[in-house]
Amino acid sequence: MADYHIHSRYSPDSQSEIEDIIETAREKGIKHIIITDHYELADEHANIIDVDTYRSEMEKYSLPVGVELGWDGLKELKVDTKKFDYVLLSHHYVEDPITQESYKNYLLRLLDIIKRFDEYHALAHLDFPRRYQKNKEPFSVELYDIISEIMKILIKNGKMLEVNTAAIEIYGEPNPSIELLKLYKSLGGRNITIGSDAHSLEQIGRGIERGIEILKELGYNYILVFDAEWREVRI
């Protein structure tokens, strides 16, 4: 089992110590972990990691060096992504109140970002705003053209799509949703990473087993894990 989206005390919204994360993952039978702390450029969520200190800390525990790179596409991006083994690209800003129009604007901004920026390995929680929508309303099929364009860029550029399992305990589906995972597969998408988006020790591994079940039910055969290089692991 793998969990490639975990936050430690290097993120402002987590208190977890790295050694405790490692021990908790071991106790839960999670063989592959990557800690992906926030490097966030948006003003309201800004968190700039001292990359060299952070890298040294991860290497001390023989962990791949991961980061969740949050970018709105507007601020100047000054980070050497080559210092990370795993760059999980994310975009967190969404207009309030959250409506289908908010979803659309979120997707258009995300599309613009990945058209201009290529220094990442995987795209995080594609339909992320749904988590915070009042009725947890799925993205409308009218938005699938934009979503398809995003997915086609990922596939063309050899990027991975993250299955983020945090939302499973909220409304029973991961990000992206089951319908969007079907769409990704129909477009030829195969490369998947999986992560719990854990901000506490208790959340490590949450939803991962169900996420794997969903992938198998949809006909996916493997996820990607990192052992000095990326490789496929059958599920």
PDB file of C-alpha atoms in Angstrom:
ATOM      1  CA  MET A   1       0.000   0.000   0.000  1.00  0.00           C
ATOM      2  CA  ALA A   2       1.154   3.557  -0.695  1.00  0.00           C
ATOM      3  CA  ASP A   3       0.326   7.020   0.594  1.00  0.00           C
ATOM      4  CA  TYR A   4       1.898   9.816  -1.409  1.00  0.00           C
ATOM      5  CA  HIS A   5       0.147  12.820   0.118  1.00  0.00           C
ATOM      6  CA  ILE A   6       1.052  13.354   3.778  1.00  0.00           C
ATOM      7  CA  HIS A   7       1.769  16.581   5.650  1.00  0.00           C
ATOM      8  CA  SER A   8       4.219  17.030   8.519  1.00  0.00           C
ATOM      9  CA  ARG A   9       5.109  19.873  10.864  1.00  0.00           C
ATOM     10  CA  TYR A  10       6.694  21.618   7.876  1.00  0.00           C
ATOM     11  CA  SER A  11       3.139  22.467   6.788  1.00  0.00           C
ATOM     12  CA  PRO A  12       1.264  25.142   8.764  1.00  0.00           C
ATOM     13  CA  ASP A  13      -1.812  22.918   9.042  1.00  0.00           C
ATOM     14  CA  SER A  14      -0.070  19.847  10.491  1.00  0.00           C
ATOM     15  CA  GLN A  15       1.715  19.044  13.748  1.00  0.00           C
ATOM     16  CA  SER A  16       2.974  15.580  12.767  1.00  0.00           C
ATOM     17  CA  GLU A  17       6.614  14.725  13.382  1.00  0.00           C
ATOM     18  CA  ILE A  18       8.350  12.850  10.584  1.00  0.00           C
ATOM     19  CA  GLU A  19       9.413   9.910  12.757  1.00  0.00           C
ATOM     20  CA  ASP A  20       5.821   9.555  13.989  1.00  0.00           C
ATOM     21  CA  ILE A  21       4.551   9.551  10.409  1.00  0.00           C
ATOM     22  CA  ILE A  22       6.978   6.772   9.498  1.00  0.00           C
ATOM     23  CA  GLU A  23       5.990   4.688  12.526  1.00  0.00           C
ATOM     24  CA  THR A  24       2.252   5.218  11.980  1.00  0.00           C
ATOM     25  CA  ALA A  25       2.542   4.225   8.320  1.00  0.00           C
ATOM     26  CA  ARG A  26       4.476   1.098   9.307  1.00  0.00           C
ATOM     27  CA  GLU A  27       1.823   0.152  11.866  1.00  0.00           C
ATOM     28  CA  LYS A  28      -0.879   0.577   9.224  1.00  0.00           C
ATOM     29  CA  GLY A  29       0.965  -1.588   6.704  1.00  0.00           C
ATOM     30  CA  ILE A  30       1.764   1.269   4.340  1.00  0.00           C
ATOM     31  CA  LYS A  31       5.015   0.371   2.635  1.00  0.00           C
ATOM     32  CA  HIS A  32       5.474   3.407   0.390  1.00  0.00           C
ATOM     33  CA  ILE A  33       5.119   6.949   1.733  1.00  0.00           C
ATOM     34  CA  ILE A  34       6.088  10.393   0.531  1.00  0.00           C
ATOM     35  CA  ILE A  35       5.652  13.436   2.735  1.00  0.00           C
ATOM     36  CA  THR A  36       4.398  16.316   0.602  1.00  0.00           C
ATOM     37  CA  ASP A  37       4.474  19.474   2.656  1.00  0.00           C
ATOM     38  CA  HIS A  38       2.973  22.701   1.390  1.00  0.00           C
ATOM     39  CA  TYR A  39       5.070  25.072  -0.671  1.00  0.00           C
ATOM     40  CA  GLU A  40       2.248  27.519  -1.211  1.00  0.00           C
ATOM     41  CA  LEU A  41       2.487  30.855  -2.976  1.00  0.00           C
ATOM     42  CA  ALA A  42      -1.075  32.183  -2.630  1.00  0.00           C
ATOM     43  CA  ASP A  43      -1.231  35.026  -0.100  1.00  0.00           C
ATOM     44  CA  GLU A  44      -3.924  33.560   2.123  1.00  0.00           C
ATOM     45  CA  HIS A  45      -2.154  30.183   2.400  1.00  0.00           C
ATOM     46  CA  ALA A  46       1.476  31.214   1.881  1.00  0.00           C
ATOM     47  CA  ASN A  47       4.049  28.732   3.161  1.00  0.00           C
ATOM     48  CA  ILE A  48       7.586  28.896   1.826  1.00  0.00           C
ATOM     49  CA  ILE A  49       9.767  25.960   2.884  1.00  0.00           C
ATOM     50  CA  ASP A  50      13.518  26.281   3.328  1.00  0.00           C
ATOM     51  CA  VAL A  51      14.099  23.671   0.652  1.00  0.00           C
ATOM     52  CA  ASP A  52      17.645  22.674   1.628  1.00  0.00           C
ATOM     53  CA  THR A  53      16.709  22.167   5.294  1.00  0.00           C
ATOM     54  CA  TYR A  54      13.592  20.256   4.286  1.00  0.00           C
ATOM     55  CA  ARG A  55      15.512  18.043   1.876  1.00  0.00           C
ATOM     56  CA  SER A  56      18.147  17.241   4.502  1.00  0.00           C
ATOM     57  CA  GLU A  57      15.415  16.265   6.956  1.00  0.00           C
ATOM     58  CA  MET A  58      13.779  13.848   4.509  1.00  0.00           C
ATOM     59  CA  GLU A  59      17.104  12.342   3.494  1.00  0.00           C
ATOM     60  CA  LYS A  60      17.928  11.762   7.172  1.00  0.00           C
ATOM     61  CA  TYR A  61      15.013   9.318   7.249  1.00  0.00           C
ATOM     62  CA  SER A  62      15.789   7.882   3.775  1.00  0.00           C
ATOM     63  CA  LEU A  63      12.512   9.266   2.434  1.00  0.00           C
ATOM     64  CA  PRO A  64      11.903  10.581  -1.070  1.00  0.00           C
ATOM     65  CA  VAL A  65      11.712  14.363  -1.000  1.00  0.00           C
ATOM     66  CA  GLY A  66       8.165  15.385  -1.828  1.00  0.00           C
ATOM     67  CA  VAL A  67       6.308  18.675  -1.941  1.00  0.00           C
ATOM     68  CA  GLU A  68       2.785  19.861  -2.604  1.00  0.00           C
ATOM     69  CA  LEU A  69       3.443  22.878  -4.794  1.00  0.00           C
ATOM     70  CA  GLY A  70       0.433  25.158  -4.535  1.00  0.00           C
ATOM     71  CA  TRP A  71       0.351  27.804  -7.248  1.00  0.00           C
ATOM     72  CA  ASP A  72      -2.383  30.063  -8.533  1.00  0.00           C
ATOM     73  CA  GLY A  73      -0.508  30.826 -11.740  1.00  0.00           C
ATOM     74  CA  LEU A  74      -0.209  34.493 -10.808  1.00  0.00           C
ATOM     75  CA  LYS A  75       2.643  34.863  -8.325  1.00  0.00           C
ATOM     76  CA  GLU A  76       6.218  34.558  -9.585  1.00  0.00           C
ATOM     77  CA  LEU A  77       7.354  30.993  -9.009  1.00  0.00           C
ATOM     78  CA  LYS A  78      10.823  30.868  -7.457  1.00  0.00           C
ATOM     79  CA  VAL A  79      11.558  27.301  -6.459  1.00  0.00           C
ATOM     80  CA  ASP A  80      14.069  24.790  -7.792  1.00  0.00           C
ATOM     81  CA  THR A  81      11.787  21.822  -8.408  1.00  0.00           C
ATOM     82  CA  LYS A  82      14.783  19.638  -9.254  1.00  0.00           C
ATOM     83  CA  LYS A  83      15.508  19.452  -5.523  1.00  0.00           C
ATOM     84  CA  PHE A  84      12.385  17.335  -5.067  1.00  0.00           C
ATOM     85  CA  ASP A  85      11.823  13.707  -6.027  1.00  0.00           C
ATOM     86  CA  TYR A  86       8.062  14.233  -6.191  1.00  0.00           C
ATOM     87  CA  VAL A  87       6.325  17.484  -7.052  1.00  0.00           C
ATOM     88  CA  LEU A  88       2.577  17.284  -6.508  1.00  0.00           C
ATOM     89  CA  LEU A  89       1.083  20.280  -8.286  1.00  0.00           C
ATOM     90  CA  SER A  90      -2.019  21.763  -6.725  1.00  0.00           C
ATOM     91  CA  HIS A  91      -4.280  24.755  -7.081  1.00  0.00           C
ATOM     92  CA  HIS A  92      -6.408  25.625  -4.069  1.00  0.00           C
ATOM     93  CA  TYR A  93      -8.154  28.899  -4.849  1.00  0.00           C
ATOM     94  CA  VAL A  94     -11.869  28.723  -5.582  1.00  0.00           C
ATOM     95  CA  GLU A  95     -14.457  31.497  -5.627  1.00  0.00           C
ATOM     96  CA  ASP A  96     -17.051  31.647  -2.868  1.00  0.00           C
ATOM     97  CA  PRO A  97     -19.921  30.790  -2.871  1.00  0.00           C
ATOM     98  CA  ILE A  98     -18.898  27.615  -4.651  1.00  0.00           C
ATOM     99  CA  THR A  99     -21.066  26.982  -7.704  1.00  0.00           C
ATOM    100  CA  GLN A 100     -20.656  25.282 -11.072  1.00  0.00           C
ATOM    101  CA  GLU A 101     -19.353  28.636 -12.324  1.00  0.00           C
ATOM    102  CA  SER A 102     -16.737  28.556  -9.545  1.00  0.00           C
ATOM    103  CA  TYR A 103     -15.813  25.046 -10.663  1.00  0.00           C
ATOM    104  CA  LYS A 104     -15.437  26.279 -14.240  1.00  0.00           C
ATOM    105  CA  ASN A 105     -13.193  29.187 -13.279  1.00  0.00           C
ATOM    106  CA  TYR A 106     -11.115  26.879 -11.088  1.00  0.00           C
ATOM    107  CA  LEU A 107     -10.612  24.487 -14.001  1.00  0.00           C
ATOM    108  CA  LEU A 108      -9.751  27.267 -16.446  1.00  0.00           C
ATOM    109  CA  ARG A 109      -7.093  28.577 -14.080  1.00  0.00           C
ATOM    110  CA  LEU A 110      -5.728  25.057 -13.608  1.00  0.00           C
ATOM    111  CA  LEU A 111      -5.663  24.521 -17.374  1.00  0.00           C
ATOM    112  CA  ASP A 112      -3.721  27.748 -17.822  1.00  0.00           C
ATOM    113  CA  ILE A 113      -1.227  26.667 -15.148  1.00  0.00           C
ATOM    114  CA  ILE A 114      -0.414  23.299 -16.700  1.00  0.00           C
ATOM    115  CA  LYS A 115      -0.134  24.834 -20.168  1.00  0.00           C
ATOM    116  CA  ARG A 116       2.610  27.130 -18.858  1.00  0.00           C
ATOM    117  CA  PHE A 117       4.287  24.964 -16.223  1.00  0.00           C
ATOM    118  CA  ASP A 118       5.759  21.494 -16.653  1.00  0.00           C
ATOM    119  CA  GLU A 119       8.021  20.978 -13.631  1.00  0.00           C
ATOM    120  CA  TYR A 120       5.860  18.557 -11.676  1.00  0.00           C
ATOM    121  CA  HIS A 121       5.160  14.824 -11.517  1.00  0.00           C
ATOM    122  CA  ALA A 122       1.482  14.567 -10.600  1.00  0.00           C
ATOM    123  CA  LEU A 123      -1.611  16.742 -10.445  1.00  0.00           C
ATOM    124  CA  ALA A 124      -3.351  16.760  -7.057  1.00  0.00           C
ATOM    125  CA  HIS A 125      -7.069  16.374  -6.256  1.00  0.00           C
ATOM    126  CA  LEU A 126      -8.489  17.457  -9.629  1.00  0.00           C
ATOM    127  CA  ASP A 127     -12.045  18.274  -8.484  1.00  0.00           C
ATOM    128  CA  PHE A 128     -10.843  19.613  -5.128  1.00  0.00           C
ATOM    129  CA  PRO A 129     -13.475  22.427  -4.772  1.00  0.00           C
ATOM    130  CA  ARG A 130     -16.238  19.831  -4.472  1.00  0.00           C
ATOM    131  CA  ARG A 131     -15.036  19.072  -0.933  1.00  0.00           C
ATOM    132  CA  TYR A 132     -16.114  22.528   0.170  1.00  0.00           C
ATOM    133  CA  GLN A 133     -19.273  22.952  -1.894  1.00  0.00           C
ATOM    134  CA  LYS A 134     -22.372  23.159   0.309  1.00  0.00           C
ATOM    135  CA  ASN A 135     -24.094  20.097  -1.189  1.00  0.00           C
ATOM    136  CA  LYS A 136     -20.903  18.336  -2.393  1.00  0.00           C
ATOM    137  CA  GLU A 137     -22.259  18.733  -5.928  1.00  0.00           C
ATOM    138  CA  PRO A 138     -20.254  16.858  -8.597  1.00  0.00           C
ATOM    139  CA  PHE A 139     -18.696  18.745 -11.482  1.00  0.00           C
ATOM    140  CA  SER A 140     -21.265  19.098 -14.261  1.00  0.00           C
ATOM    141  CA  VAL A 141     -20.805  17.129 -17.487  1.00  0.00           C
ATOM    142  CA  GLU A 142     -20.801  20.545 -19.162  1.00  0.00           C
ATOM    143  CA  LEU A 143     -17.321  20.992 -17.684  1.00  0.00           C
ATOM    144  CA  TYR A 144     -15.982  17.735 -19.070  1.00  0.00           C
ATOM    145  CA  ASP A 145     -14.522  19.399 -22.170  1.00  0.00           C
ATOM    146  CA  ILE A 146     -12.228  21.489 -19.967  1.00  0.00           C
ATOM    147  CA  ILE A 147     -11.445  18.512 -17.742  1.00  0.00           C
ATOM    148  CA  SER A 148     -10.657  16.400 -20.816  1.00  0.00           C
ATOM    149  CA  GLU A 149      -8.245  19.054 -22.048  1.00  0.00           C
ATOM    150  CA  ILE A 150      -6.482  19.030 -18.676  1.00  0.00           C
ATOM    151  CA  MET A 151      -6.270  15.240 -18.701  1.00  0.00           C
ATOM    152  CA  LYS A 152      -4.980  15.141 -22.277  1.00  0.00           C
ATOM    153  CA  ILE A 153      -2.139  17.487 -21.327  1.00  0.00           C
ATOM    154  CA  LEU A 154      -1.237  15.259 -18.377  1.00  0.00           C
ATOM    155  CA  ILE A 155      -1.218  12.181 -20.602  1.00  0.00           C
ATOM    156  CA  LYS A 156       0.738  13.854 -23.418  1.00  0.00           C
ATOM    157  CA  ASN A 157       3.368  15.184 -21.014  1.00  0.00           C
ATOM    158  CA  GLY A 158       3.768  11.932 -19.084  1.00  0.00           C
ATOM    159  CA  LYS A 159       2.353  13.290 -15.838  1.00  0.00           C
ATOM    160  CA  MET A 160       0.488  11.315 -13.194  1.00  0.00           C
ATOM    161  CA  LEU A 161      -3.003  11.921 -11.868  1.00  0.00           C
ATOM    162  CA  GLU A 162      -3.360  11.759  -8.102  1.00  0.00           C
ATOM    163  CA  VAL A 163      -6.279   9.845  -6.618  1.00  0.00           C
ATOM    164  CA  ASN A 164      -6.771  11.778  -3.390  1.00  0.00           C
ATOM    165  CA  THR A 165      -8.755   9.675  -0.943  1.00  0.00           C
ATOM    166  CA  ALA A 166      -9.548  12.344   1.671  1.00  0.00           C
ATOM    167  CA  ALA A 167     -13.031  12.988   0.263  1.00  0.00           C
ATOM    168  CA  ILE A 168     -14.077   9.334   0.545  1.00  0.00           C
ATOM    169  CA  GLU A 169     -14.936   9.869   4.204  1.00  0.00           C
ATOM    170  CA  ILE A 170     -16.817  13.075   3.314  1.00  0.00           C
ATOM    171  CA  TYR A 171     -19.009  11.988   0.401  1.00  0.00           C
ATOM    172  CA  GLY A 172     -17.897   8.511  -0.613  1.00  0.00           C
ATOM    173  CA  GLU A 173     -15.714   9.325  -3.622  1.00  0.00           C
ATOM    174  CA  PRO A 174     -12.094  10.341  -4.104  1.00  0.00           C
ATOM    175  CA  ASN A 175     -10.823  13.402  -5.931  1.00  0.00           C
ATOM    176  CA  PRO A 176     -11.164  13.034  -8.847  1.00  0.00           C
ATOM    177  CA  SER A 177     -14.586  11.415  -8.718  1.00  0.00           C
ATOM    178  CA  ILE A 178     -15.448   7.999 -10.095  1.00  0.00           C
ATOM    179  CA  GLU A 179     -16.948   9.565 -13.226  1.00  0.00           C
ATOM    180  CA  LEU A 180     -13.808  11.607 -13.808  1.00  0.00           C
ATOM    181  CA  LEU A 181     -11.611   8.544 -13.311  1.00  0.00           C
ATOM    182  CA  LYS A 182     -13.717   6.826 -15.970  1.00  0.00           C
ATOM    183  CA  LEU A 183     -13.122   9.817 -18.244  1.00  0.00           C
ATOM    184  CA  TYR A 184      -9.362   9.736 -17.621  1.00  0.00           C
ATOM    185  CA  LYS A 185      -9.225   6.045 -18.508  1.00  0.00           C
ATOM    186  CA  SER A 186     -11.312   6.565 -21.645  1.00  0.00           C
ATOM    187  CA  LEU A 187      -8.780   9.164 -22.813  1.00  0.00           C
ATOM    188  CA  GLY A 188      -5.930   6.694 -22.385  1.00  0.00           C
ATOM    189  CA  GLY A 189      -4.888   7.787 -18.906  1.00  0.00           C
ATOM    190  CA  ARG A 190      -3.177   5.075 -16.880  1.00  0.00           C
ATOM    191  CA  ASN A 191      -0.605   6.686 -14.607  1.00  0.00           C
ATOM    192  CA  ILE A 192      -2.007   7.062 -11.094  1.00  0.00           C
ATOM    193  CA  THR A 193      -0.580   7.949  -7.701  1.00  0.00           C
ATOM    194  CA  ILE A 194      -2.630   7.710  -4.527  1.00  0.00           C
ATOM    195  CA  GLY A 195      -2.615   9.747  -1.331  1.00  0.00           C
ATOM    196  CA  SER A 196      -4.695  10.386   1.767  1.00  0.00           C
ATOM    197  CA  ASP A 197      -3.972  14.119   2.138  1.00  0.00           C
ATOM    198  CA  ALA A 198      -3.244  13.407   5.801  1.00  0.00           C
ATOM    199  CA  HIS A 199      -2.757  16.389   8.088  1.00  0.00           C
ATOM    200  CA  SER A 200      -2.629  14.283  11.258  1.00  0.00           C
ATOM    201  CA  LEU A 201      -1.313  10.851  12.191  1.00  0.00           C
ATOM    202  CA  GLU A 202      -4.855   9.483  12.402  1.00  0.00           C
ATOM    203  CA  GLN A 203      -5.506  10.460   8.791  1.00  0.00           C
ATOM    204  CA  ILE A 204      -2.542   8.591   7.322  1.00  0.00           C
ATOM    205  CA  GLY A 205      -3.842   5.950   4.933  1.00  0.00           C
ATOM    206  CA  ARG A 206      -7.476   7.083   5.219  1.00  0.00           C
ATOM    207  CA  GLY A 207      -9.513   5.883   2.286  1.00  0.00           C
ATOM    208  CA  ILE A 208      -6.552   4.267   0.528  1.00  0.00           C
ATOM    209  CA  GLU A 209      -7.977   0.733   0.539  1.00  0.00           C
ATOM    210  CA  ARG A 210     -11.309   1.980  -0.818  1.00  0.00           C
ATOM    211  CA  GLY A 211      -9.478   4.101  -3.375  1.00  0.00           C
ATOM    212  CA  ILE A 212      -7.629   1.016  -4.614  1.00  0.00           C
ATOM    213  CA  GLU A 213     -10.917  -0.904  -4.773  1.00  0.00           C
ATOM    214  CA  ILE A 214     -12.446   1.845  -6.907  1.00  0.00           C
ATOM    215  CA  LEU A 215      -9.480   1.833  -9.278  1.00  0.00           C
ATOM    216  CA  LYS A 216      -9.700  -1.947  -9.684  1.00  0.00           C
ATOM    217  CA  GLU A 217     -13.452  -1.754 -10.284  1.00  0.00           C
ATOM    218  CA  LEU A 218     -12.797   0.792 -13.045  1.00  0.00           C
ATOM    219  CA  GLY A 219     -10.230  -1.451 -14.731  1.00  0.00           C
ATOM    220  CA  TYR A 220      -7.003   0.184 -13.588  1.00  0.00           C
ATOM    221  CA  ASN A 221      -4.244  -2.374 -13.100  1.00  0.00           C
ATOM    222  CA  TYR A 222      -1.487  -0.497 -11.295  1.00  0.00           C
ATOM    223  CA  ILE A 223      -0.394   2.588  -9.415  1.00  0.00           C
ATOM    224  CA  LEU A 224       3.018   4.206  -9.592  1.00  0.00           C
ATOM    225  CA  VAL A 225       5.477   4.203  -6.692  1.00  0.00           C
ATOM    226  CA  PHE A 226       8.924   5.720  -6.298  1.00  0.00           C
ATOM    227  CA  ASP A 227      12.050   3.685  -5.456  1.00  0.00           C
ATOM    228  CA  ALA A 228      14.857   5.881  -6.795  1.00  0.00           C
ATOM    229  CA  GLU A 229      12.788   5.857  -9.984  1.00  0.00           C
ATOM    230  CA  TRP A 230       9.106   5.476 -10.801  1.00  0.00           C
ATOM    231  CA  ARG A 231       7.739   1.971 -11.318  1.00  0.00           C
ATOM    232  CA  GLU A 232       4.387   0.269 -11.649  1.00  0.00           C
ATOM    233  CA  VAL A 233       2.913  -1.791  -8.808  1.00  0.00           C
ATOM    234  CA  ARG A 234      -0.060  -3.997  -9.576  1.00  0.00           C
ATOM    235  CA  ILE A 235      -3.177  -3.452  -7.493  1.00  0.00           C
TER     236      ILE A 235
END
